[in-house]
Amino acid sequence: MEAEFQTVSEIAQHSSARPKASGAEDLAFGSLAGMMGKCVEYPFDTVKVRLQTSETQVFSGTVDCLRQTWRNEGFRGFYRGLTSPLVGAMAENAIAFYAYNRIQGAIRSITAVPSDAALSLPQLFLSGGLSGTICAFVISPVELVKCKLQVENVQGYAGAANPGAVKFKGPLSVVAHLLKTQGIVGMYKGIAPTVARETLGVGFWFGAYELVCRQLVRASQSSSTPLHSKADLGPASIILAGGCAGIAYNLTSYPIDVVKSYIQTADVRSPASERPGIAGTIRIIYGRGGVPAFYRGLGITLLRAFPANAAMFMTYEYLTRLSAELRKK
């Protein structure tokens, strides 16, 4: 086969090339990408968190959760608590892309990989995982607030209280309550599982995206118009790679996310009950339904993961390309 790149290693070396963004552009483009993704995924996320944390008698499944949320709260119910995670998603993705690219630079320096050569997939997974660790400390307080707002009124759906009754007026109300009752430490409840989820999940997020992009570039070598790098991939390819990245993130980190959500909403769901740690929470969740209990809500999560993450990577990639074109003029 005659192609510009004759070996798999040569294809991998060039397939990850993209117009290089500055640190400021990574922050700006990552922020806009996070905003786009969050707007797409948030209604699905609300249903996911409610399924993860509610007792089985509240919702029989995804469809029942959708029906009851609509009946009790209407369209706004699916976007309850959006403000905090929207800001958080913008900050998280800005830091994720910034850290991801800066960590790659550090790995190149340590391993003497030339700046015009792509890193290996394990190195990209490592870059993604370390960027996820950093992001966890930004996103944990935001998710704490979000989860409390998403689930505080749903226990009444089962008839124990008035459906729709709420304790918090909004994100600032949650923050004020936590600071008053628990101090700054209270804002980081659930930080351990959040770090574990983000380190693992973001590693697979970036890693899967880069892997799919490389495979698409490699597959094009047998066509009449072979691609030279990731920068040559069209919208359909970016959508596919971004969607696969979202699926990979959730499939690998979902059980950890269930534990995290359960810990962060314990005081809202059962104000008078004891607050178990990670091991106790795992035992409680397992007792509610065995291993499947750690995957409750996964279906709707995967349903939203593909379009939301496709939107994020599309936004970031094309803003980066546009910026590179403008610099040439």
Short mmCIF file of C-alpha atoms in Angstrom, two decimals:
data_model
loop_
_atom_site.label_atom_id
_atom_site.label_comp_id
_atom_site.label_asym_id
_atom_site.label_seq_id
_atom_site.Cartn_x
_atom_site.Cartn_y
_atom_site.Cartn_z
CA MET A 1 0.00 0.00 0.00
CA GLU A 2 1.35 3.39 -0.96
CA ALA A 3 0.43 6.18 1.41
CA GLU A 4 2.15 9.21 2.81
CA PHE A 5 2.64 7.32 6.09
CA GLN A 6 3.87 3.77 5.60
CA THR A 7 3.79 2.40 9.15
CA VAL A 8 1.47 2.50 12.10
CA SER A 9 4.10 4.29 14.17
CA GLU A 10 4.45 7.00 11.53
CA ILE A 11 0.69 7.46 11.41
CA ALA A 12 0.52 7.73 15.21
CA GLN A 13 3.39 10.18 15.18
CA HIS A 14 1.47 12.60 12.98
CA SER A 15 -2.18 11.85 13.67
CA SER A 16 -2.43 13.82 16.90
CA ALA A 17 -1.09 17.01 15.38
CA ARG A 18 -3.42 19.98 15.70
CA PRO A 19 -2.95 23.75 15.53
CA LYS A 20 -1.31 24.56 18.85
CA ALA A 21 -3.31 26.77 21.17
CA SER A 22 -1.78 29.11 23.71
CA GLY A 23 -2.52 28.73 27.41
CA ALA A 24 -5.03 31.58 27.25
CA GLU A 25 -6.78 29.96 24.28
CA ASP A 26 -6.94 26.61 26.06
CA LEU A 27 -8.66 28.31 28.99
CA ALA A 28 -11.08 30.29 26.79
CA PHE A 29 -11.93 27.51 24.34
CA GLY A 30 -12.16 24.89 27.06
CA SER A 31 -14.54 27.15 28.98
CA LEU A 32 -16.85 27.59 25.98
CA ALA A 33 -16.69 23.86 25.27
CA GLY A 34 -17.72 23.11 28.84
CA MET A 35 -20.67 25.49 28.59
CA MET A 36 -21.91 23.85 25.39
CA GLY A 37 -21.60 20.36 26.80
CA LYS A 38 -23.31 21.20 30.08
CA CYS A 39 -26.33 22.78 28.39
CA VAL A 40 -26.78 19.61 26.33
CA GLU A 41 -26.30 17.11 29.15
CA TYR A 42 -27.86 18.74 32.21
CA PRO A 43 -31.43 17.37 31.97
CA PHE A 44 -29.99 13.87 31.62
CA ASP A 45 -27.66 14.52 34.54
CA THR A 46 -30.56 15.53 36.78
CA VAL A 47 -32.32 12.24 36.08
CA LYS A 48 -29.05 10.33 36.61
CA VAL A 49 -28.38 11.86 40.04
CA ARG A 50 -31.96 11.31 41.16
CA LEU A 51 -31.82 7.66 40.14
CA GLN A 52 -28.42 7.21 41.82
CA THR A 53 -29.49 8.59 45.16
CA SER A 54 -33.20 7.87 45.59
CA GLU A 55 -34.75 4.81 47.15
CA THR A 56 -36.27 2.34 44.71
CA GLN A 57 -39.81 3.16 45.83
CA VAL A 58 -39.40 6.74 44.63
CA PHE A 59 -38.60 5.94 40.99
CA SER A 60 -39.07 2.58 39.29
CA GLY A 61 -36.65 3.52 36.52
CA THR A 62 -35.53 6.18 34.05
CA VAL A 63 -38.90 6.66 32.35
CA ASP A 64 -40.66 6.95 35.70
CA CYS A 65 -38.12 9.54 36.87
CA LEU A 66 -38.68 11.57 33.69
CA ARG A 67 -42.46 11.34 34.13
CA GLN A 68 -42.50 12.30 37.81
CA THR A 69 -40.04 15.17 37.37
CA TRP A 70 -42.16 16.60 34.56
CA ARG A 71 -45.40 16.12 36.49
CA ASN A 72 -44.13 17.66 39.74
CA GLU A 73 -41.75 20.35 38.49
CA GLY A 74 -42.24 20.79 34.76
CA PHE A 75 -39.45 21.64 32.31
CA ARG A 76 -37.57 23.73 34.88
CA GLY A 77 -37.21 20.67 37.10
CA PHE A 78 -34.72 19.15 34.67
CA TYR A 79 -32.53 22.25 34.94
CA ARG A 80 -32.78 22.64 38.70
CA GLY A 81 -29.43 23.79 40.08
CA LEU A 82 -27.95 24.53 36.63
CA THR A 83 -26.15 27.77 37.54
CA SER A 84 -23.50 26.21 39.75
CA PRO A 85 -22.56 23.31 37.45
CA LEU A 86 -22.62 25.56 34.38
CA VAL A 87 -19.96 27.76 35.94
CA GLY A 88 -18.21 24.65 37.20
CA ALA A 89 -18.23 22.98 33.77
CA MET A 90 -16.70 26.07 32.21
CA ALA A 91 -13.97 26.15 34.86
CA GLU A 92 -13.42 22.38 34.80
CA ASN A 93 -13.03 22.11 31.04
CA ALA A 94 -10.87 25.21 30.85
CA ILE A 95 -8.52 23.68 33.41
CA ALA A 96 -8.78 20.21 31.83
CA PHE A 97 -7.63 21.31 28.38
CA TYR A 98 -5.06 23.72 29.81
CA ALA A 99 -3.58 21.12 32.16
CA TYR A 100 -3.77 18.35 29.56
CA ASN A 101 -1.68 20.28 27.05
CA ARG A 102 0.75 21.63 29.64
CA ILE A 103 1.30 18.15 31.14
CA GLN A 104 2.01 16.81 27.67
CA GLY A 105 4.70 19.47 27.35
CA ALA A 106 6.22 18.39 30.66
CA ILE A 107 6.21 14.72 29.60
CA ARG A 108 7.95 15.67 26.35
CA SER A 109 10.64 17.49 28.29
CA ILE A 110 11.17 14.56 30.68
CA THR A 111 11.19 11.88 27.96
CA ALA A 112 12.92 13.96 25.25
CA VAL A 113 10.03 13.57 22.79
CA PRO A 114 10.28 16.26 20.06
CA SER A 115 7.62 18.97 20.12
CA ASP A 116 6.42 18.05 16.63
CA ALA A 117 5.93 14.36 17.52
CA ALA A 118 2.87 12.88 19.20
CA LEU A 119 3.08 11.17 22.56
CA SER A 120 2.25 7.50 22.95
CA LEU A 121 -1.25 6.54 24.03
CA PRO A 122 -0.13 5.59 27.58
CA GLN A 123 1.49 9.02 27.89
CA LEU A 124 -1.74 10.66 26.70
CA PHE A 125 -3.77 8.62 29.21
CA LEU A 126 -1.37 9.76 31.93
CA SER A 127 -1.69 13.40 30.82
CA GLY A 128 -5.46 13.10 30.93
CA GLY A 129 -5.47 11.38 34.31
CA LEU A 130 -3.27 14.04 35.93
CA SER A 131 -5.40 16.83 34.46
CA GLY A 132 -8.45 15.07 35.92
CA THR A 133 -6.85 15.02 39.35
CA ILE A 134 -6.38 18.77 39.18
CA CYS A 135 -9.95 19.30 37.93
CA ALA A 136 -11.40 17.29 40.81
CA PHE A 137 -10.51 20.00 43.32
CA VAL A 138 -12.34 22.57 41.21
CA ILE A 139 -15.43 20.54 40.41
CA SER A 140 -16.04 18.84 43.79
CA PRO A 141 -17.69 21.81 45.58
CA VAL A 142 -19.70 22.59 42.44
CA GLU A 143 -21.01 19.04 42.18
CA LEU A 144 -21.81 19.00 45.88
CA VAL A 145 -24.09 22.02 45.44
CA LYS A 146 -25.58 20.63 42.22
CA CYS A 147 -26.41 17.22 43.65
CA LYS A 148 -28.09 18.67 46.75
CA LEU A 149 -30.32 20.88 44.61
CA GLN A 150 -31.14 18.04 42.24
CA VAL A 151 -32.37 15.60 44.89
CA GLU A 152 -33.56 17.60 47.91
CA ASN A 153 -37.22 17.58 46.90
CA VAL A 154 -37.64 14.17 45.25
CA GLN A 155 -38.07 12.03 48.36
CA GLY A 156 -41.54 13.57 48.66
CA TYR A 157 -42.48 11.90 45.37
CA ALA A 158 -42.89 8.66 47.32
CA GLY A 159 -45.52 10.25 49.55
CA ALA A 160 -43.38 10.92 52.62
CA ALA A 161 -43.75 14.66 52.20
CA ASN A 162 -45.18 17.24 49.86
CA PRO A 163 -43.73 16.74 46.38
CA GLY A 164 -41.64 19.71 45.34
CA ALA A 165 -40.98 20.96 48.86
CA VAL A 166 -37.55 22.56 48.94
CA LYS A 167 -35.09 23.68 51.59
CA PHE A 168 -32.67 25.67 49.45
CA LYS A 169 -33.52 28.63 47.24
CA GLY A 170 -30.54 28.15 44.95
CA PRO A 171 -26.77 27.54 44.80
CA LEU A 172 -25.89 30.45 47.09
CA SER A 173 -28.36 29.17 49.67
CA VAL A 174 -26.63 25.77 49.66
CA VAL A 175 -23.17 27.35 49.96
CA ALA A 176 -24.27 29.61 52.83
CA HIS A 177 -25.79 26.64 54.69
CA LEU A 178 -22.68 24.49 54.26
CA LEU A 179 -20.29 27.22 55.34
CA LYS A 180 -22.43 28.02 58.37
CA THR A 181 -22.89 24.43 59.53
CA GLN A 182 -19.69 22.70 58.38
CA GLY A 183 -17.23 25.37 57.36
CA ILE A 184 -15.01 25.19 54.28
CA VAL A 185 -14.44 21.46 54.89
CA GLY A 186 -18.12 20.89 54.20
CA MET A 187 -17.69 22.20 50.66
CA TYR A 188 -15.37 19.30 49.90
CA LYS A 189 -17.52 16.43 51.13
CA GLY A 190 -17.02 13.57 48.70
CA ILE A 191 -13.65 14.85 47.47
CA ALA A 192 -11.95 11.40 47.65
CA PRO A 193 -14.34 9.64 45.24
CA THR A 194 -14.39 12.76 43.07
CA VAL A 195 -10.59 12.63 42.71
CA ALA A 196 -10.75 8.90 41.94
CA ARG A 197 -13.50 9.40 39.36
CA GLU A 198 -11.84 12.32 37.61
CA THR A 199 -8.38 10.78 37.53
CA LEU A 200 -9.66 7.55 36.00
CA GLY A 201 -12.44 9.06 33.91
CA VAL A 202 -10.56 11.99 32.39
CA GLY A 203 -7.63 9.73 31.59
CA PHE A 204 -9.98 7.56 29.54
CA TRP A 205 -11.78 10.66 28.21
CA PHE A 206 -8.73 12.16 26.55
CA GLY A 207 -7.20 8.75 25.83
CA ALA A 208 -10.26 7.43 24.00
CA TYR A 209 -10.58 10.66 22.02
CA GLU A 210 -6.96 10.50 20.87
CA LEU A 211 -7.24 6.77 20.11
CA VAL A 212 -10.34 7.17 17.92
CA CYS A 213 -8.78 10.14 16.10
CA ARG A 214 -5.64 8.10 15.38
CA GLN A 215 -7.69 5.17 14.13
CA LEU A 216 -9.66 7.43 11.81
CA VAL A 217 -6.48 8.94 10.39
CA ARG A 218 -5.03 5.46 10.00
CA ALA A 219 -8.17 4.18 8.24
CA SER A 220 -8.00 7.04 5.75
CA GLN A 221 -4.61 5.89 4.45
CA SER A 222 -6.26 3.33 2.18
CA SER A 223 -8.54 5.95 0.62
CA SER A 224 -7.88 8.22 -2.35
CA THR A 225 -7.61 11.21 -0.01
CA PRO A 226 -5.58 10.13 3.02
CA LEU A 227 -5.58 12.40 6.05
CA HIS A 228 -2.32 13.70 7.44
CA SER A 229 -3.31 14.54 11.02
CA LYS A 230 -6.15 15.10 13.46
CA ALA A 231 -6.44 18.65 12.14
CA ASP A 232 -7.73 17.17 8.86
CA LEU A 233 -10.63 15.30 10.48
CA GLY A 234 -14.07 16.62 9.57
CA PRO A 235 -17.07 17.31 11.82
CA ALA A 236 -18.45 13.77 11.62
CA SER A 237 -15.11 12.32 12.77
CA ILE A 238 -14.82 14.79 15.66
CA ILE A 239 -18.38 14.02 16.71
CA LEU A 240 -17.60 10.29 16.68
CA ALA A 241 -14.34 10.69 18.62
CA GLY A 242 -15.88 13.10 21.15
CA GLY A 243 -18.92 10.91 21.66
CA CYS A 244 -16.74 7.83 22.20
CA ALA A 245 -14.69 9.82 24.73
CA GLY A 246 -17.84 10.55 26.71
CA ILE A 247 -18.87 6.89 26.65
CA ALA A 248 -15.39 5.82 27.81
CA TYR A 249 -15.43 8.33 30.68
CA ASN A 250 -18.75 7.12 32.03
CA LEU A 251 -18.24 3.39 31.53
CA THR A 252 -14.98 3.45 33.49
CA SER A 253 -15.93 5.82 36.31
CA TYR A 254 -19.68 5.37 36.83
CA PRO A 255 -19.65 3.20 39.99
CA ILE A 256 -17.33 5.73 41.64
CA ASP A 257 -19.73 8.49 40.62
CA VAL A 258 -22.62 6.65 42.29
CA VAL A 259 -20.68 6.48 45.56
CA LYS A 260 -19.74 10.15 45.26
CA SER A 261 -23.33 11.27 44.63
CA TYR A 262 -24.68 9.16 47.50
CA ILE A 263 -22.17 10.65 49.95
CA GLN A 264 -22.81 14.22 48.82
CA THR A 265 -26.60 13.95 49.18
CA ALA A 266 -26.82 11.92 52.41
CA ASP A 267 -27.83 14.87 54.59
CA VAL A 268 -30.50 16.00 52.12
CA ARG A 269 -32.07 12.59 51.66
CA SER A 270 -32.02 11.53 55.33
CA PRO A 271 -31.32 14.49 57.63
CA ALA A 272 -31.42 12.46 60.84
CA SER A 273 -29.43 9.45 59.68
CA GLU A 274 -25.78 8.66 60.25
CA ARG A 275 -23.32 9.72 57.53
CA PRO A 276 -21.33 6.65 56.44
CA GLY A 277 -17.86 6.89 54.92
CA ILE A 278 -16.80 5.45 51.58
CA ALA A 279 -16.72 1.82 52.75
CA GLY A 280 -20.06 2.19 54.52
CA THR A 281 -21.60 3.84 51.47
CA ILE A 282 -20.42 1.00 49.23
CA ARG A 283 -22.03 -1.52 51.59
CA ILE A 284 -25.30 0.44 51.64
CA ILE A 285 -25.46 0.74 47.86
CA TYR A 286 -24.63 -2.93 47.42
CA GLY A 287 -27.34 -3.81 49.91
CA ARG A 288 -29.88 -1.92 47.84
CA GLY A 289 -29.44 -4.16 44.81
CA GLY A 290 -26.03 -5.76 44.53
CA VAL A 291 -23.67 -4.83 41.71
CA PRO A 292 -26.48 -3.44 39.47
CA ALA A 293 -27.11 -0.75 42.11
CA PHE A 294 -23.74 0.80 41.18
CA TYR A 295 -24.98 1.21 37.62
CA ARG A 296 -28.42 2.63 38.32
CA GLY A 297 -28.98 5.52 35.91
CA LEU A 298 -26.17 4.44 33.58
CA GLY A 299 -28.49 4.14 30.58
CA ILE A 300 -29.54 7.78 30.55
CA THR A 301 -25.97 8.80 31.38
CA LEU A 302 -24.64 7.08 28.27
CA LEU A 303 -27.52 8.55 26.28
CA ARG A 304 -26.43 12.08 27.13
CA ALA A 305 -22.70 11.36 27.13
CA PHE A 306 -22.37 11.02 23.37
CA PRO A 307 -23.99 14.31 22.24
CA ALA A 308 -22.67 16.34 25.19
CA ASN A 309 -19.05 15.30 24.73
CA ALA A 310 -19.28 15.51 20.96
CA ALA A 311 -20.40 19.13 21.42
CA MET A 312 -17.50 19.84 23.77
CA PHE A 313 -14.78 18.48 21.50
CA MET A 314 -16.35 20.03 18.40
CA THR A 315 -16.36 23.43 20.10
CA TYR A 316 -12.77 23.14 21.30
CA GLU A 317 -11.32 21.71 18.07
CA TYR A 318 -12.95 24.20 15.72
CA LEU A 319 -12.22 27.21 17.89
CA THR A 320 -8.59 26.08 17.95
CA ARG A 321 -8.54 25.71 14.18
CA LEU A 322 -10.23 29.06 13.67
CA SER A 323 -7.70 30.75 15.92
CA ALA A 324 -4.84 29.16 13.98
CA GLU A 325 -6.29 30.37 10.69
CA LEU A 326 -6.72 33.89 11.99
CA ARG A 327 -3.09 33.96 13.13
CA LYS A 328 -1.96 33.12 9.61
CA LYS A 329 -3.66 36.18 8.16
#
